[in-house]
Short mmCIF file of C-alpha atoms and ligand atoms in Angstrom, two decimals:
data_model
loop_
_atom_site.label_atom_id
_atom_site.label_comp_id
_atom_site.label_asym_id
_atom_site.label_seq_id
_atom_site.Cartn_x
_atom_site.Cartn_y
_atom_site.Cartn_z
CA MET N 10 131.72 72.92 93.70
CA SER N 11 131.17 70.35 90.93
CA SER N 12 133.77 67.60 90.35
CA THR N 13 134.86 69.25 87.07
CA GLN N 14 135.32 72.68 88.61
CA LEU N 15 138.67 74.15 89.59
CA PRO N 16 138.94 76.09 92.88
CA TRP N 17 139.07 79.50 91.21
CA GLU N 18 136.24 78.84 88.76
CA THR N 19 132.61 79.76 89.23
CA PRO N 20 130.09 77.29 87.72
CA GLY N 21 129.61 79.52 84.67
CA ASP N 22 133.38 79.50 84.01
CA VAL N 23 133.79 75.75 83.63
CA PRO N 24 134.72 75.19 79.99
CA ASP N 25 132.09 73.34 77.98
CA TRP N 26 134.49 70.48 77.21
CA ARG N 27 135.11 69.93 80.94
CA ALA N 28 131.41 70.03 81.64
CA ALA N 29 131.12 67.29 78.96
CA GLY N 30 133.59 65.13 80.94
CA LEU N 31 136.69 65.69 78.79
CA ARG N 32 140.17 66.40 80.09
CA TYR N 33 141.22 68.54 77.15
CA ARG N 34 139.47 70.46 74.40
CA SER N 35 139.74 67.90 71.64
CA VAL N 36 139.31 68.91 68.03
CA GLY N 37 136.47 66.36 67.73
CA PHE N 38 134.57 68.14 70.50
CA HIS N 39 135.32 71.53 68.94
CA LEU N 40 134.09 70.47 65.49
CA ARG N 41 130.91 68.88 66.85
CA ARG N 42 130.15 72.13 68.65
CA ARG N 43 130.86 74.23 65.58
CA PHE N 44 129.04 72.09 63.02
CA GLY N 45 126.43 70.38 65.19
CA GLY N 46 127.69 66.90 64.21
CA ARG N 47 130.58 64.90 62.82
CA VAL N 48 132.78 66.30 60.07
CA ARG N 49 135.79 64.44 58.70
CA ARG N 50 138.99 65.50 57.00
CA VAL N 51 139.86 64.55 53.46
CA SER N 52 143.62 64.71 52.91
CA LEU N 53 144.48 66.56 49.68
CA ASP N 54 147.76 66.80 47.80
CA ALA N 55 148.09 69.87 45.59
CA GLY N 56 151.63 68.88 44.58
CA PHE N 57 153.49 71.49 46.59
CA THR N 58 157.10 71.10 47.71
CA CYS N 59 159.00 72.89 50.49
CA PRO N 60 161.66 75.60 50.60
CA ASN N 61 163.88 73.33 52.69
CA VAL N 62 163.56 70.57 50.11
CA ASP N 63 164.04 72.52 46.88
CA GLY N 64 167.14 74.40 48.05
CA THR N 65 165.53 77.78 48.68
CA VAL N 66 166.44 77.72 52.39
CA ALA N 67 167.95 74.22 52.68
CA VAL N 68 168.09 70.86 50.95
CA GLY N 69 166.90 67.45 52.10
CA GLY N 70 163.90 68.62 54.13
CA CYS N 71 163.36 68.08 57.84
CA VAL N 72 165.28 65.10 59.24
CA PHE N 73 162.09 63.24 60.14
CA CYS N 74 160.06 63.99 57.04
CA ASP N 75 158.60 61.58 54.57
CA ASN N 76 155.35 63.16 53.45
CA ALA N 77 153.91 59.82 52.32
CA SER N 78 154.19 58.47 55.88
CA TYR N 79 151.72 60.98 57.30
CA SER N 80 149.60 62.01 54.30
CA PRO N 81 147.38 59.36 52.72
CA SER N 82 147.00 61.65 49.71
CA ARG N 83 150.73 61.32 48.95
CA ARG N 84 150.61 57.53 48.81
CA VAL N 85 148.46 57.42 45.68
CA PRO N 86 148.83 58.91 42.19
CA ARG N 87 147.82 62.56 42.27
CA THR N 88 144.61 63.69 40.52
CA THR N 89 142.70 66.99 40.48
CA ILE N 90 141.53 68.48 43.79
CA ALA N 91 137.93 67.77 42.81
CA GLY N 92 138.86 64.18 41.94
CA GLN N 93 140.70 63.70 45.25
CA LEU N 94 137.68 65.03 47.11
CA GLU N 95 135.33 62.63 45.32
CA THR N 96 137.58 59.64 46.04
CA GLY N 97 138.30 60.68 49.63
CA ILE N 98 134.66 61.39 50.46
CA ALA N 99 133.50 58.08 48.93
CA LYS N 100 136.10 56.22 50.99
CA LEU N 101 135.13 57.96 54.23
CA ARG N 102 131.41 57.40 53.56
CA ARG N 103 131.95 53.67 53.19
CA ARG N 104 133.42 53.73 56.70
CA TYR N 105 131.15 56.42 58.21
CA PRO N 106 127.89 56.32 56.22
CA ALA N 107 126.23 59.00 58.36
CA CYS N 108 128.95 61.58 57.69
CA ASP N 109 127.96 64.08 55.04
CA ARG N 110 130.23 67.09 55.67
CA PHE N 111 133.95 67.28 55.15
CA ILE N 112 137.04 69.39 55.70
CA ALA N 113 139.31 69.84 52.70
CA TYR N 114 142.72 69.30 54.30
CA PHE N 115 145.78 70.38 52.33
CA GLN N 116 148.23 68.18 54.19
CA PRO N 117 151.55 67.13 52.60
CA ALA N 118 154.42 69.60 52.13
CA THR N 119 153.97 73.39 52.35
CA ASN N 120 150.53 74.30 51.11
CA THR N 121 151.06 78.04 50.77
CA TYR N 122 154.31 77.68 48.83
CA GLY N 123 153.24 79.16 45.51
CA PRO N 124 152.11 82.38 43.83
CA ALA N 125 148.96 83.94 45.32
CA GLU N 126 146.96 83.43 42.10
CA GLU N 127 147.79 79.74 41.98
CA LEU N 128 146.83 79.31 45.66
CA ARG N 129 143.53 81.07 44.99
CA ARG N 130 142.72 78.66 42.14
CA ILE N 131 143.62 75.56 44.21
CA TYR N 132 141.68 76.58 47.32
CA ALA N 133 138.67 77.66 45.23
CA GLU N 134 138.45 74.20 43.68
CA ALA N 135 138.27 72.69 47.18
CA VAL N 136 135.71 75.00 48.75
CA SER N 137 133.40 74.83 45.73
CA HIS N 138 132.69 71.14 46.42
CA PRO N 139 129.15 70.94 47.85
CA LYS N 140 130.11 68.66 50.73
CA VAL N 141 133.10 70.72 51.90
CA VAL N 142 132.19 72.86 54.91
CA ALA N 143 135.68 73.85 56.02
CA MET N 144 139.29 73.97 54.88
CA ALA N 145 142.53 73.25 56.74
CA ILE N 146 145.93 74.21 55.37
CA GLY N 147 149.28 72.99 56.67
CA THR N 148 152.26 75.25 56.06
CA ARG N 149 155.51 76.71 57.38
CA PRO N 150 155.72 80.06 59.17
CA ASP N 151 158.27 81.35 56.63
CA CYS N 152 155.86 80.76 53.71
CA VAL N 153 153.09 83.22 54.49
CA ALA N 154 154.02 86.52 52.88
CA ASP N 155 151.40 89.24 53.21
CA ASP N 156 149.87 88.56 49.77
CA VAL N 157 149.42 84.90 50.79
CA LEU N 158 147.78 85.98 54.05
CA ASP N 159 145.45 88.16 51.97
CA VAL N 160 144.38 85.06 50.01
CA LEU N 161 143.84 83.10 53.23
CA GLN N 162 141.78 85.95 54.64
CA GLU N 163 139.67 85.94 51.49
CA PHE N 164 138.91 82.23 51.96
CA ALA N 165 138.22 82.71 55.66
CA GLY N 166 135.33 84.85 54.45
CA ARG N 167 134.02 81.95 52.35
CA THR N 168 134.46 78.98 54.66
CA SER N 169 135.65 77.94 58.09
CA LEU N 170 139.44 78.01 57.72
CA SER N 171 142.22 76.72 59.90
CA VAL N 172 145.90 77.31 59.07
CA GLU N 173 148.56 75.18 60.72
CA PHE N 174 152.08 76.54 61.16
CA GLY N 175 154.80 73.99 61.73
CA LEU N 176 156.68 75.30 64.73
CA GLN N 177 157.90 72.05 66.36
CA THR N 178 159.82 73.87 69.13
CA ILE N 179 160.81 77.36 70.18
CA HIS N 180 164.48 76.35 70.52
CA ASP N 181 166.56 77.38 67.53
CA ARG N 182 169.25 74.76 68.21
CA SER N 183 166.58 72.03 67.81
CA LEU N 184 165.22 73.69 64.66
CA ALA N 185 168.78 73.69 63.27
CA TRP N 186 169.19 69.99 64.19
CA MET N 187 166.05 69.08 62.27
CA ASN N 188 167.14 71.12 59.20
CA ARG N 189 164.01 73.16 59.50
CA GLY N 190 165.41 76.15 57.65
CA HIS N 191 163.67 78.74 59.82
CA THR N 192 163.90 80.02 63.37
CA TYR N 193 161.38 80.59 66.15
CA ASP N 194 161.26 84.26 65.16
CA ALA N 195 159.70 83.25 61.83
CA PHE N 196 156.80 81.70 63.77
CA ARG N 197 156.33 84.78 65.95
CA ASP N 198 156.36 87.02 62.92
CA ALA N 199 153.87 84.82 61.01
CA VAL N 200 151.44 84.63 63.94
CA ALA N 201 151.62 88.40 64.50
CA ARG N 202 150.78 89.06 60.84
CA ALA N 203 148.12 86.31 60.59
CA ARG N 204 146.17 87.13 63.74
CA GLY N 205 142.85 88.89 63.27
CA ARG N 206 142.39 87.75 59.66
CA GLY N 207 139.39 85.54 60.41
CA PHE N 208 140.99 82.08 60.38
CA GLU N 209 142.11 79.80 63.18
CA ILE N 210 145.86 79.46 63.71
CA THR N 211 147.28 76.16 64.91
CA ALA N 212 150.84 75.48 66.04
CA HIS N 213 152.40 72.08 65.38
CA VAL N 214 154.74 70.90 68.15
CA ILE N 215 156.98 67.84 68.58
CA LEU N 216 157.93 66.51 72.02
CA GLY N 217 161.04 64.45 72.67
CA LEU N 218 163.47 66.21 70.36
CA PRO N 219 167.08 65.18 71.04
CA GLY N 220 168.77 67.41 73.59
CA GLU N 221 165.53 68.97 74.83
CA THR N 222 164.91 68.73 78.56
CA TRP N 223 161.53 68.80 80.31
CA ASP N 224 162.14 72.50 81.01
CA ASP N 225 162.79 73.14 77.30
CA MET N 226 159.49 71.48 76.33
CA MET N 227 157.58 73.40 78.99
CA ALA N 228 159.17 76.62 77.71
CA THR N 229 157.62 75.78 74.32
CA ALA N 230 154.25 75.21 76.05
CA LEU N 231 154.44 78.59 77.77
CA ALA N 232 155.38 80.33 74.52
CA ILE N 233 152.44 78.68 72.73
CA ALA N 234 150.15 79.76 75.57
CA GLU N 235 151.39 83.33 75.28
CA SER N 236 151.19 83.38 71.49
CA ALA N 237 147.40 83.14 71.74
CA VAL N 238 147.14 80.79 68.76
CA ASP N 239 143.78 79.01 68.55
CA GLY N 240 144.99 75.43 68.48
CA VAL N 241 147.92 73.12 69.00
CA LYS N 242 148.82 69.83 67.39
CA ILE N 243 151.23 67.76 69.50
CA HIS N 244 153.01 64.51 68.91
CA ASN N 245 156.15 62.68 69.93
CA LEU N 246 159.21 62.45 67.72
CA TYR N 247 158.94 59.26 65.67
CA ALA N 248 161.10 57.93 62.89
CA VAL N 249 160.02 56.62 59.49
CA LYS N 250 162.07 54.65 56.99
CA GLY N 251 164.38 56.37 54.54
CA THR N 252 164.89 59.53 56.61
CA PRO N 253 168.06 60.91 58.22
CA LEU N 254 166.32 60.46 61.57
CA ALA N 255 165.89 56.73 60.93
CA ASP N 256 169.68 56.48 60.42
CA GLN N 257 170.37 58.46 63.59
CA VAL N 258 168.06 56.16 65.57
CA ALA N 259 169.67 53.04 64.07
CA GLU N 260 173.14 54.37 64.96
CA GLY N 261 172.02 55.08 68.53
CA ARG N 262 172.56 58.82 68.16
CA VAL N 263 168.92 59.65 68.86
CA GLU N 264 166.72 58.03 71.46
CA LEU N 265 162.96 58.13 71.03
CA MET N 266 160.65 58.74 73.97
CA GLU N 267 158.99 55.85 75.77
CA ARG N 268 155.21 55.97 75.90
CA ASP N 269 154.95 56.60 79.62
CA ALA N 270 157.41 59.51 79.53
CA TYR N 271 155.58 60.96 76.52
CA VAL N 272 152.14 60.68 78.15
CA HIS N 273 153.25 62.54 81.26
CA THR N 274 155.15 65.21 79.32
CA LEU N 275 152.12 65.70 77.08
CA ILE N 276 149.89 66.22 80.11
CA ASP N 277 152.41 68.63 81.65
CA PHE N 278 152.31 70.52 78.34
CA LEU N 279 148.49 70.56 78.17
CA GLU N 280 148.27 71.80 81.75
CA ARG N 281 150.18 74.92 80.71
CA ILE N 282 148.13 76.00 77.71
CA PRO N 283 144.82 77.86 77.97
CA PRO N 284 141.59 75.89 78.38
CA SER N 285 140.25 77.62 75.26
CA MET N 286 142.94 76.20 72.96
CA ILE N 287 141.83 73.46 70.56
CA VAL N 288 143.95 70.32 70.83
CA GLU N 289 144.14 68.98 67.32
CA ARG N 290 146.24 65.94 68.01
CA VAL N 291 147.96 64.18 70.94
CA GLY N 292 150.05 61.48 69.29
CA GLY N 293 152.10 60.53 66.26
CA HIS N 294 151.18 57.64 64.00
CA ALA N 295 152.65 56.18 60.84
CA PRO N 296 151.58 53.10 58.89
CA PRO N 297 153.50 49.98 59.99
CA GLU N 298 155.25 49.70 56.61
CA TYR N 299 156.78 53.17 57.19
CA LEU N 300 157.47 53.24 60.94
CA VAL N 301 160.93 52.65 62.39
CA GLY N 302 160.02 53.58 65.96
CA PRO N 303 158.93 53.91 68.63
CA ALA N 304 156.76 50.81 68.11
CA TRP N 305 154.11 52.06 70.55
CA CYS N 306 153.09 54.63 67.90
CA LEU N 307 151.33 51.79 66.09
CA ASP N 308 148.73 51.45 68.84
CA ALA N 309 146.78 54.71 68.80
CA ASN N 310 143.96 53.30 70.95
CA ARG N 311 146.33 52.25 73.70
CA LEU N 312 147.95 55.69 73.66
CA ARG N 313 144.55 57.37 74.03
CA GLU N 314 143.73 55.04 76.94
CA GLU N 315 147.04 55.75 78.66
CA ILE N 316 146.55 59.51 78.28
CA GLN N 317 143.05 59.27 79.73
CA ARG N 318 144.24 57.08 82.59
CA ALA N 319 147.09 59.47 83.45
CA PHE N 320 144.75 62.47 83.39
CA LEU N 321 142.44 60.68 85.86
CA GLU N 322 145.26 59.50 88.13
CA ARG N 323 146.75 62.96 88.25
CA ASN N 324 143.30 64.52 88.56
CA THR N 325 144.23 67.29 86.18
CA TRP N 326 143.06 69.10 83.00
CA GLN N 327 144.20 71.21 80.12
CA GLY N 328 144.86 74.69 81.46
CA ARG N 329 145.18 73.68 85.09
CA ARG N 330 148.55 75.41 85.40
CA PHE N 331 147.83 78.15 82.89
CA VAL N 332 148.08 81.57 84.46
S1 LIG D 423 158.53 71.62 56.26
FE1 LIG D 423 157.04 69.94 56.52
S2 LIG D 423 156.78 68.99 54.52
FE2 LIG D 423 158.65 70.31 54.43
S3 LIG D 423 160.32 68.92 54.84
FE3 LIG D 423 159.70 69.79 56.82
S4 LIG D 423 158.15 68.41 57.67
FE4 LIG D 423 158.45 67.90 55.50
#
């Protein structure tokens, strides 16, 4: 048996990412396999808002949300999609001169929150750029009516498309705390209707929500595993300035996870999802001028090192406890 092989696996079963020496199926590995080299994401802001910001389902948005803190495209004046692609690609090419293919990533707010015709026009502008080889769209599970899914399916036929549903947790009491404005059932319904339409589905999850125990977080992992989505994006709860969460942290009403606890909970989570699932992200980061805490979020390299070290010490992998 090779050192990367689990007891029940035959050599042919060992996932390619494990054979390559990885402990989880990172999105970087997945994209290199799919495109035969590096591709990078360009964050795009199409000017959407959210139904829990504009009063449709709630007001004020999620307690932790400041779109500018996690979307570079919302920190600058908004231009056309084509203009944002030109600027974003030029910036990335100064840093990574060899990179010549890009993912148009509709990142801030709810990027399917509009009439189908308008969505079609916006997405078409992105995929018609000659250097765009894929598109990623972040949205909420309660904002994908069937006519919107039809548009997404159309674009899945034109490019490699990944659609990210913000789930955060399967526990409705936590969703209510964060003022999410939808329940876990909305996610289940969206995934059921979106599956089989030719695009990848990713679930966004937050670990360390107030009141959630280790068992609660593992219940979310098991539900994600059973949902058969294609990918998962995981990070810890972190607070940025000017949000209700920042106030709750300052008042001592919410405690944010320490790095060590997060690393081990993350690995416990990854052990329970299938080896085939793409892991889009394993940590939360915000620019220093936005971040309230935890401070360890500022050191992404150290977090990666700690995750790798813990995987080695525990001698474990993504999917090890997946049955
Ligand atoms: S749904 Fe997303 S963009 Fe909208 S308020 Fe919540 S976190 Fe922010």
